[in-house]
Amino acid sequence: MTAETGRLTDALRVECEASIGRTRTVTDSIAPEAAAKLAVLLGRDMPEAALPPTWHWIYFNTGIPEAHQGRDLHEQTGRFLPAAPFPRRMWAAGDVTVHVPLRLGVPAERRVTVADVAFKEGRSGAMCFVTLAHEITQDGTLAIEEAQTVVYRDRGAPDPGLRGPGDPVPEGYRLHSEGQLFFYSAVTHNGHRIHWDHDFCRNEEGYPDLVVHGPLMATELCMQMHDGVSPCRYTFRAQAPVFVTTPVRYLPGDPGHRREGRIERSDGVTSMSATLTAL
C-alpha cells in the first residue's frame, strides 16, 4: 500500500520522523494584486502599503506538477512533508508572530522547516501531527515567524451536518458560501478537494459537505480582533469542523493588550479559539 492509504507501520513511523529537519525556501514578489483579491473576498479595504496579520498566507504558494499531486490534489506526502498514511489532512493550529508587517511590492523569502513529527491516539484513531517552522524575511529583516501544525488522521466516523438544505440560519449566525471557498482556494492556490469537490468530501473523506478553510476562518477572526497592521502575536487552534451548511458566529472578544476570540457553531461548539497579543 502507498503511504497515503496504508496503515502506520514501525518502518513508516521511522520514515516520517526522518523528515524532521527538511527545509524548503520560496521567494515571492508580494505583488499587490493578490492582496486586492483577498480584500474583495473578505469585504475589506485594500491595504495601502503593508499586509495585515495572516494575509501572507496568500503568498509563497508554488504550483505542484500533476505528477507530484496526491489524490486530494495536495503535494504527495513523502516529498517534503512526512509520508503520513492517513487520508484526512487539516491545518490544525497556528502561532504567528508579526515583527514587521510585510510591505506590498517588495520581494520576500520564506524558509520552511519540518520541526517536529508526533503520533498520537485520538477518538478517531491514530493521528500524525506535523509542526512546520516558517521564517519570512524581507530586505534581510525577519518579518514573520510562524509555527504551523498540520494533522493527518484516518477517516473515522462520518461527521454529522448541523443543518439541512433550506433550514433557516439562526439569528446572529452566518454561513460561508461555496463561492467564498472557491475564490479563497484560488487566491491561495490551494487545490485541496475537500473545499470544492462534493463527491470527494462525502464518499472519500466522510464529510457531509464542503469544508470551510481553517486559515480563511482564522484570517476573518484575526481581522475582527486586530487594529490594522501593527506587530502582534496571533495564535489559533481549530477544534471542530465547519461546513458550508454550518451556521457560525465570530466572537472577537474584548479589546485590550491581550484579546481572546473564538468562532462558535450554532450547536454551541467552539470551532476555533484564538488569542491576539499586541507587541
mmCIF file of C-alpha atoms in Angstrom:
data_model
loop_
_atom_site.group_PDB
_atom_site.id
_atom_site.type_symbol
_atom_site.label_atom_id
_atom_site.label_comp_id
_atom_site.label_asym_id
_atom_site.label_seq_id
_atom_site.Cartn_x
_atom_site.Cartn_y
_atom_site.Cartn_z
ATOM 1 C CA MET A 1 0.000 0.000 0.000
ATOM 2 C CA THR A 2 1.031 3.588 -0.530
ATOM 3 C CA ALA A 3 1.772 5.952 2.329
ATOM 4 C CA GLU A 4 -1.492 7.792 1.578
ATOM 5 C CA THR A 5 -3.749 4.759 2.016
ATOM 6 C CA GLY A 6 -1.706 2.279 4.066
ATOM 7 C CA ARG A 7 -1.570 1.648 7.773
ATOM 8 C CA LEU A 8 1.003 3.008 10.165
ATOM 9 C CA THR A 9 3.903 0.582 10.483
ATOM 10 C CA ASP A 10 7.092 0.934 12.514
ATOM 11 C CA ALA A 11 9.049 1.426 9.298
ATOM 12 C CA LEU A 12 6.701 4.167 8.126
ATOM 13 C CA ARG A 13 6.841 5.842 11.520
ATOM 14 C CA VAL A 14 10.643 5.944 11.256
ATOM 15 C CA GLU A 15 10.400 7.277 7.716
ATOM 16 C CA CYS A 16 8.051 10.062 8.837
ATOM 17 C CA GLU A 17 10.288 11.062 11.727
ATOM 18 C CA ALA A 18 13.274 11.136 9.358
ATOM 19 C CA SER A 19 11.689 14.129 7.603
ATOM 20 C CA ILE A 20 12.428 16.343 10.622
ATOM 21 C CA GLY A 21 14.914 18.992 9.587
ATOM 22 C CA ARG A 22 13.917 19.171 5.928
ATOM 23 C CA THR A 23 13.807 22.732 4.637
ATOM 24 C CA ARG A 24 12.259 24.470 1.660
ATOM 25 C CA THR A 25 12.806 28.087 0.614
ATOM 26 C CA VAL A 26 10.415 30.048 -1.594
ATOM 27 C CA THR A 27 10.599 33.660 -2.769
ATOM 28 C CA ASP A 28 7.650 35.833 -3.732
ATOM 29 C CA SER A 29 7.260 39.311 -5.153
ATOM 30 C CA ILE A 30 4.405 40.139 -2.725
ATOM 31 C CA ALA A 31 2.517 41.626 -5.659
ATOM 32 C CA PRO A 32 -0.430 43.781 -4.554
ATOM 33 C CA GLU A 33 -2.832 42.072 -6.967
ATOM 34 C CA ALA A 34 -3.218 39.025 -4.706
ATOM 35 C CA ALA A 35 -3.926 41.228 -1.676
ATOM 36 C CA ALA A 36 -6.508 43.155 -3.695
ATOM 37 C CA LYS A 37 -8.342 39.905 -4.482
ATOM 38 C CA LEU A 38 -8.298 38.815 -0.843
ATOM 39 C CA ALA A 39 -9.594 42.230 0.224
ATOM 40 C CA VAL A 40 -12.592 41.832 -2.094
ATOM 41 C CA LEU A 41 -13.176 38.292 -0.804
ATOM 42 C CA LEU A 42 -13.149 39.473 2.814
ATOM 43 C CA GLY A 43 -15.143 42.636 2.127
ATOM 44 C CA ARG A 44 -12.269 44.789 3.344
ATOM 45 C CA ASP A 45 -10.418 47.815 2.013
ATOM 46 C CA MET A 46 -7.253 47.152 0.072
ATOM 47 C CA PRO A 47 -4.172 47.524 2.340
ATOM 48 C CA GLU A 48 -2.320 50.703 1.489
ATOM 49 C CA ALA A 49 1.286 49.590 1.917
ATOM 50 C CA ALA A 50 1.618 46.604 4.252
ATOM 51 C CA LEU A 51 -0.183 43.315 4.836
ATOM 52 C CA PRO A 52 -2.433 42.755 7.874
ATOM 53 C CA PRO A 53 -1.596 39.684 10.015
ATOM 54 C CA THR A 54 -2.203 36.303 8.310
ATOM 55 C CA TRP A 55 -2.562 37.835 4.836
ATOM 56 C CA HIS A 56 0.874 36.416 3.989
ATOM 57 C CA TRP A 57 -0.849 33.035 3.563
ATOM 58 C CA ILE A 58 -1.885 34.049 0.058
ATOM 59 C CA TYR A 59 1.791 34.253 -0.936
ATOM 60 C CA PHE A 60 4.643 31.713 -1.307
ATOM 61 C CA ASN A 61 2.258 29.073 -2.691
ATOM 62 C CA THR A 62 4.052 27.496 -5.635
ATOM 63 C CA GLY A 63 2.411 25.289 -8.220
ATOM 64 C CA ILE A 64 2.550 21.496 -7.915
ATOM 65 C CA PRO A 65 3.157 19.418 -11.055
ATOM 66 C CA GLU A 66 0.347 16.955 -11.687
ATOM 67 C CA ALA A 67 2.765 14.032 -11.315
ATOM 68 C CA HIS A 68 3.519 15.178 -7.757
ATOM 69 C CA GLN A 69 -0.104 15.625 -6.633
ATOM 70 C CA GLY A 70 -1.898 13.246 -4.282
ATOM 71 C CA ARG A 71 -5.479 12.196 -4.792
ATOM 72 C CA ASP A 72 -6.613 15.176 -2.683
ATOM 73 C CA LEU A 73 -4.563 17.473 -5.012
ATOM 74 C CA HIS A 74 -2.124 18.485 -2.289
ATOM 75 C CA GLU A 75 1.525 17.695 -2.906
ATOM 76 C CA GLN A 76 2.127 13.980 -2.325
ATOM 77 C CA THR A 77 3.233 13.201 1.188
ATOM 78 C CA GLY A 78 6.773 11.918 1.426
ATOM 79 C CA ARG A 79 8.213 14.524 -0.946
ATOM 80 C CA PHE A 80 8.627 17.336 1.590
ATOM 81 C CA LEU A 81 6.039 16.628 4.264
ATOM 82 C CA PRO A 82 6.198 13.235 6.025
ATOM 83 C CA ALA A 83 4.669 10.178 4.348
ATOM 84 C CA ALA A 84 1.805 10.048 6.863
ATOM 85 C CA PRO A 85 -0.511 7.132 5.978
ATOM 86 C CA PHE A 86 -3.799 8.856 6.833
ATOM 87 C CA PRO A 87 -6.175 10.331 4.239
ATOM 88 C CA ARG A 88 -7.504 13.385 6.068
ATOM 89 C CA ARG A 89 -5.241 16.430 6.176
ATOM 90 C CA MET A 90 -6.048 19.617 8.103
ATOM 91 C CA TRP A 91 -4.398 22.843 9.229
ATOM 92 C CA ALA A 92 -4.982 22.318 12.936
ATOM 93 C CA ALA A 93 -3.287 25.285 14.623
ATOM 94 C CA GLY A 94 -1.013 28.241 14.094
ATOM 95 C CA ASP A 95 1.232 30.596 16.050
ATOM 96 C CA VAL A 96 2.081 33.707 14.031
ATOM 97 C CA THR A 97 4.362 36.488 15.268
ATOM 98 C CA VAL A 98 4.453 39.576 13.070
ATOM 99 C CA HIS A 99 7.600 41.507 13.944
ATOM 100 C CA VAL A 100 7.388 43.798 10.919
ATOM 101 C CA PRO A 101 4.394 43.825 8.541
ATOM 102 C CA LEU A 102 5.265 42.677 5.025
ATOM 103 C CA ARG A 103 5.346 45.555 2.538
ATOM 104 C CA LEU A 104 3.456 45.174 -0.708
ATOM 105 C CA GLY A 105 5.547 45.001 -3.856
ATOM 106 C CA VAL A 106 8.790 44.199 -2.019
ATOM 107 C CA PRO A 107 10.180 40.675 -2.632
ATOM 108 C CA ALA A 108 10.328 38.391 0.406
ATOM 109 C CA GLU A 109 11.639 34.928 1.210
ATOM 110 C CA ARG A 110 10.004 32.163 3.260
ATOM 111 C CA ARG A 111 12.038 29.333 4.715
ATOM 112 C CA VAL A 112 10.026 26.349 5.967
ATOM 113 C CA THR A 113 11.486 23.633 8.203
ATOM 114 C CA VAL A 114 9.853 20.390 9.301
ATOM 115 C CA ALA A 115 10.341 20.993 13.018
ATOM 116 C CA ASP A 116 8.569 18.002 14.546
ATOM 117 C CA VAL A 117 6.553 14.861 13.758
ATOM 118 C CA ALA A 118 4.464 13.280 16.516
ATOM 119 C CA PHE A 119 1.974 10.416 16.568
ATOM 120 C CA LYS A 120 -0.963 10.415 18.964
ATOM 121 C CA GLU A 121 -4.138 8.445 19.576
ATOM 122 C CA GLY A 122 -7.450 10.288 19.341
ATOM 123 C CA ARG A 123 -11.128 9.377 19.374
ATOM 124 C CA SER A 124 -10.945 8.576 15.662
ATOM 125 C CA GLY A 125 -7.719 6.561 15.973
ATOM 126 C CA ALA A 126 -4.067 7.322 15.285
ATOM 127 C CA MET A 127 -3.074 10.801 14.166
ATOM 128 C CA CYS A 128 0.129 12.355 12.891
ATOM 129 C CA PHE A 129 0.921 15.934 13.928
ATOM 130 C CA VAL A 130 3.486 17.787 11.833
ATOM 131 C CA THR A 131 4.927 21.096 13.033
ATOM 132 C CA LEU A 132 6.333 23.406 10.380
ATOM 133 C CA ALA A 133 8.511 26.373 11.347
ATOM 134 C CA HIS A 134 8.272 29.346 8.970
ATOM 135 C CA GLU A 135 10.623 32.321 8.796
ATOM 136 C CA ILE A 136 9.792 35.133 6.383
ATOM 137 C CA THR A 137 12.364 37.794 5.675
ATOM 138 C CA GLN A 138 12.118 40.971 3.624
ATOM 139 C CA ASP A 139 15.135 43.130 2.753
ATOM 140 C CA GLY A 140 17.198 40.958 5.105
ATOM 141 C CA THR A 141 14.908 41.610 8.095
ATOM 142 C CA LEU A 142 12.985 38.881 9.883
ATOM 143 C CA ALA A 143 9.379 39.961 9.398
ATOM 144 C CA ILE A 144 7.257 36.952 10.415
ATOM 145 C CA GLU A 145 7.831 33.797 12.448
ATOM 146 C CA GLU A 146 5.222 31.092 12.402
ATOM 147 C CA ALA A 147 4.656 27.614 13.785
ATOM 148 C CA GLN A 148 2.072 25.752 11.715
ATOM 149 C CA THR A 149 0.551 22.474 12.879
ATOM 150 C CA VAL A 150 -0.812 20.100 10.250
ATOM 151 C CA VAL A 151 -2.674 16.975 11.372
ATOM 152 C CA TYR A 152 -3.209 13.783 9.384
ATOM 153 C CA ARG A 153 -5.830 11.334 10.571
ATOM 154 C CA ASP A 154 -7.937 8.451 9.367
ATOM 155 C CA ARG A 155 -11.421 8.961 8.009
ATOM 156 C CA GLY A 156 -13.189 7.709 11.141
ATOM 157 C CA ALA A 157 -16.943 8.006 11.641
ATOM 158 C CA PRO A 158 -18.903 10.363 9.362
ATOM 159 C CA ASP A 159 -19.203 13.934 10.618
ATOM 160 C CA PRO A 160 -22.831 14.969 11.167
ATOM 161 C CA GLY A 161 -24.264 18.016 9.467
ATOM 162 C CA LEU A 162 -25.904 20.682 11.639
ATOM 163 C CA ARG A 163 -28.397 21.999 9.129
ATOM 164 C CA GLY A 164 -30.319 20.575 6.228
ATOM 165 C CA PRO A 165 -30.867 22.290 2.872
ATOM 166 C CA GLY A 166 -33.367 25.092 3.267
ATOM 167 C CA ASP A 167 -33.229 25.144 7.077
ATOM 168 C CA PRO A 168 -33.163 28.702 8.464
ATOM 169 C CA VAL A 169 -29.912 30.188 9.753
ATOM 170 C CA PRO A 170 -30.250 31.226 13.414
ATOM 171 C CA GLU A 171 -30.188 34.944 14.114
ATOM 172 C CA GLY A 172 -26.663 36.238 14.656
ATOM 173 C CA TYR A 173 -25.059 33.387 12.715
ATOM 174 C CA ARG A 174 -23.844 33.181 9.104
ATOM 175 C CA LEU A 175 -22.827 30.634 6.512
ATOM 176 C CA HIS A 176 -19.690 30.522 4.386
ATOM 177 C CA SER A 177 -20.704 30.243 0.750
ATOM 178 C CA GLU A 178 -19.333 27.823 -1.816
ATOM 179 C CA GLY A 179 -18.247 30.852 -3.837
ATOM 180 C CA GLN A 180 -16.159 32.170 -0.957
ATOM 181 C CA LEU A 181 -14.446 28.789 -0.610
ATOM 182 C CA PHE A 182 -13.768 28.628 -4.338
ATOM 183 C CA PHE A 183 -12.179 32.057 -4.541
ATOM 184 C CA TYR A 184 -10.150 31.556 -1.354
ATOM 185 C CA SER A 185 -8.796 28.309 -2.803
ATOM 186 C CA ALA A 186 -7.918 30.245 -5.952
ATOM 187 C CA VAL A 187 -6.143 33.147 -4.245
ATOM 188 C CA THR A 188 -4.128 30.740 -2.041
ATOM 189 C CA HIS A 189 -3.516 28.260 -4.891
ATOM 190 C CA ASN A 190 -4.985 25.504 -2.723
ATOM 191 C CA GLY A 191 -6.344 22.575 -4.712
ATOM 192 C CA HIS A 192 -7.477 20.549 -1.690
ATOM 193 C CA ARG A 193 -10.644 18.817 -2.875
ATOM 194 C CA ILE A 194 -12.438 18.999 0.475
ATOM 195 C CA HIS A 195 -13.111 22.675 -0.313
ATOM 196 C CA TRP A 196 -14.737 22.253 -3.739
ATOM 197 C CA ASP A 197 -15.487 18.600 -4.595
ATOM 198 C CA HIS A 198 -18.770 17.414 -3.028
ATOM 199 C CA ASP A 199 -18.340 13.783 -4.053
ATOM 200 C CA PHE A 200 -14.790 13.639 -2.672
ATOM 201 C CA CYS A 201 -15.957 15.124 0.638
ATOM 202 C CA ARG A 202 -18.798 12.688 1.103
ATOM 203 C CA ASN A 203 -17.503 9.498 -0.488
ATOM 204 C CA GLU A 204 -13.763 9.663 0.189
ATOM 205 C CA GLU A 205 -13.386 11.563 3.471
ATOM 206 C CA GLY A 206 -16.808 11.139 5.084
ATOM 207 C CA TYR A 207 -17.737 14.810 5.418
ATOM 208 C CA PRO A 208 -21.386 15.878 4.997
ATOM 209 C CA ASP A 209 -20.445 18.797 2.725
ATOM 210 C CA LEU A 210 -17.648 21.116 1.637
ATOM 211 C CA VAL A 211 -15.209 22.014 4.425
ATOM 212 C CA VAL A 212 -14.523 25.688 5.158
ATOM 213 C CA HIS A 213 -10.801 26.509 5.119
ATOM 214 C CA GLY A 214 -9.275 26.807 8.580
ATOM 215 C CA PRO A 215 -6.946 29.647 7.519
ATOM 216 C CA LEU A 216 -9.853 31.549 5.938
ATOM 217 C CA MET A 217 -11.707 31.490 9.257
ATOM 218 C CA ALA A 218 -8.503 32.292 11.165
ATOM 219 C CA THR A 219 -7.944 35.354 8.967
ATOM 220 C CA GLU A 220 -11.538 36.544 9.329
ATOM 221 C CA LEU A 221 -11.344 36.187 13.106
ATOM 222 C CA CYS A 222 -7.960 37.923 13.224
ATOM 223 C CA MET A 223 -9.336 40.849 11.209
ATOM 224 C CA GLN A 224 -12.038 41.345 13.835
ATOM 225 C CA MET A 225 -9.557 41.108 16.705
ATOM 226 C CA HIS A 226 -6.730 43.246 15.285
ATOM 227 C CA ASP A 227 -6.480 47.004 14.791
ATOM 228 C CA GLY A 228 -4.651 47.033 11.457
ATOM 229 C CA VAL A 229 -1.030 46.180 10.655
ATOM 230 C CA SER A 230 0.770 46.730 13.979
ATOM 231 C CA PRO A 231 3.126 43.969 15.262
ATOM 232 C CA CYS A 232 1.374 41.205 17.144
ATOM 233 C CA ARG A 233 1.308 37.538 18.028
ATOM 234 C CA TYR A 234 -1.732 35.597 16.866
ATOM 235 C CA THR A 235 -2.346 32.002 17.918
ATOM 236 C CA PHE A 236 -5.309 29.874 16.947
ATOM 237 C CA ARG A 237 -6.500 26.287 17.237
ATOM 238 C CA ALA A 238 -9.148 24.512 15.177
ATOM 239 C CA GLN A 239 -11.393 22.456 17.455
ATOM 240 C CA ALA A 240 -14.337 21.319 15.312
ATOM 241 C CA PRO A 241 -15.044 21.337 11.575
ATOM 242 C CA VAL A 242 -17.203 23.878 9.783
ATOM 243 C CA PHE A 243 -19.003 23.076 6.543
ATOM 244 C CA VAL A 244 -20.815 25.300 4.067
ATOM 245 C CA THR A 245 -24.056 24.222 5.792
ATOM 246 C CA THR A 246 -22.768 25.090 9.295
ATOM 247 C CA PRO A 247 -24.011 28.375 10.815
ATOM 248 C CA VAL A 248 -21.268 30.119 12.785
ATOM 249 C CA ARG A 249 -20.743 33.386 14.584
ATOM 250 C CA TYR A 250 -17.484 35.249 15.161
ATOM 251 C CA LEU A 251 -16.810 36.405 18.714
ATOM 252 C CA PRO A 252 -13.685 38.635 18.722
ATOM 253 C CA GLY A 253 -13.601 39.175 22.488
ATOM 254 C CA ASP A 254 -12.988 42.337 24.460
ATOM 255 C CA PRO A 255 -10.394 44.852 23.206
ATOM 256 C CA GLY A 256 -7.121 45.028 25.079
ATOM 257 C CA HIS A 257 -3.431 44.222 25.007
ATOM 258 C CA ARG A 258 -4.325 40.517 25.024
ATOM 259 C CA ARG A 259 -7.556 39.516 23.357
ATOM 260 C CA GLU A 260 -9.348 36.165 23.354
ATOM 261 C CA GLY A 261 -11.648 35.335 20.460
ATOM 262 C CA ARG A 262 -13.450 32.331 19.055
ATOM 263 C CA ILE A 263 -15.765 31.042 16.358
ATOM 264 C CA GLU A 264 -18.887 29.309 17.625
ATOM 265 C CA ARG A 265 -21.122 26.916 15.696
ATOM 266 C CA SER A 266 -24.913 27.062 16.062
ATOM 267 C CA ASP A 267 -24.824 23.912 18.209
ATOM 268 C CA GLY A 268 -22.744 25.794 20.790
ATOM 269 C CA VAL A 269 -19.474 24.018 19.909
ATOM 270 C CA THR A 270 -16.370 26.198 19.575
ATOM 271 C CA SER A 271 -14.947 25.648 16.124
ATOM 272 C CA MET A 272 -11.838 27.789 16.590
ATOM 273 C CA SER A 273 -10.263 29.625 19.508
ATOM 274 C CA ALA A 274 -7.678 32.368 19.154
ATOM 275 C CA THR A 275 -5.522 34.763 21.141
ATOM 276 C CA LEU A 276 -4.086 38.030 19.858
ATOM 277 C CA THR A 277 -1.369 39.812 21.817
ATOM 278 C CA ALA A 278 -0.034 43.260 20.889
ATOM 279 C CA LEU A 279 3.762 43.559 20.700
#
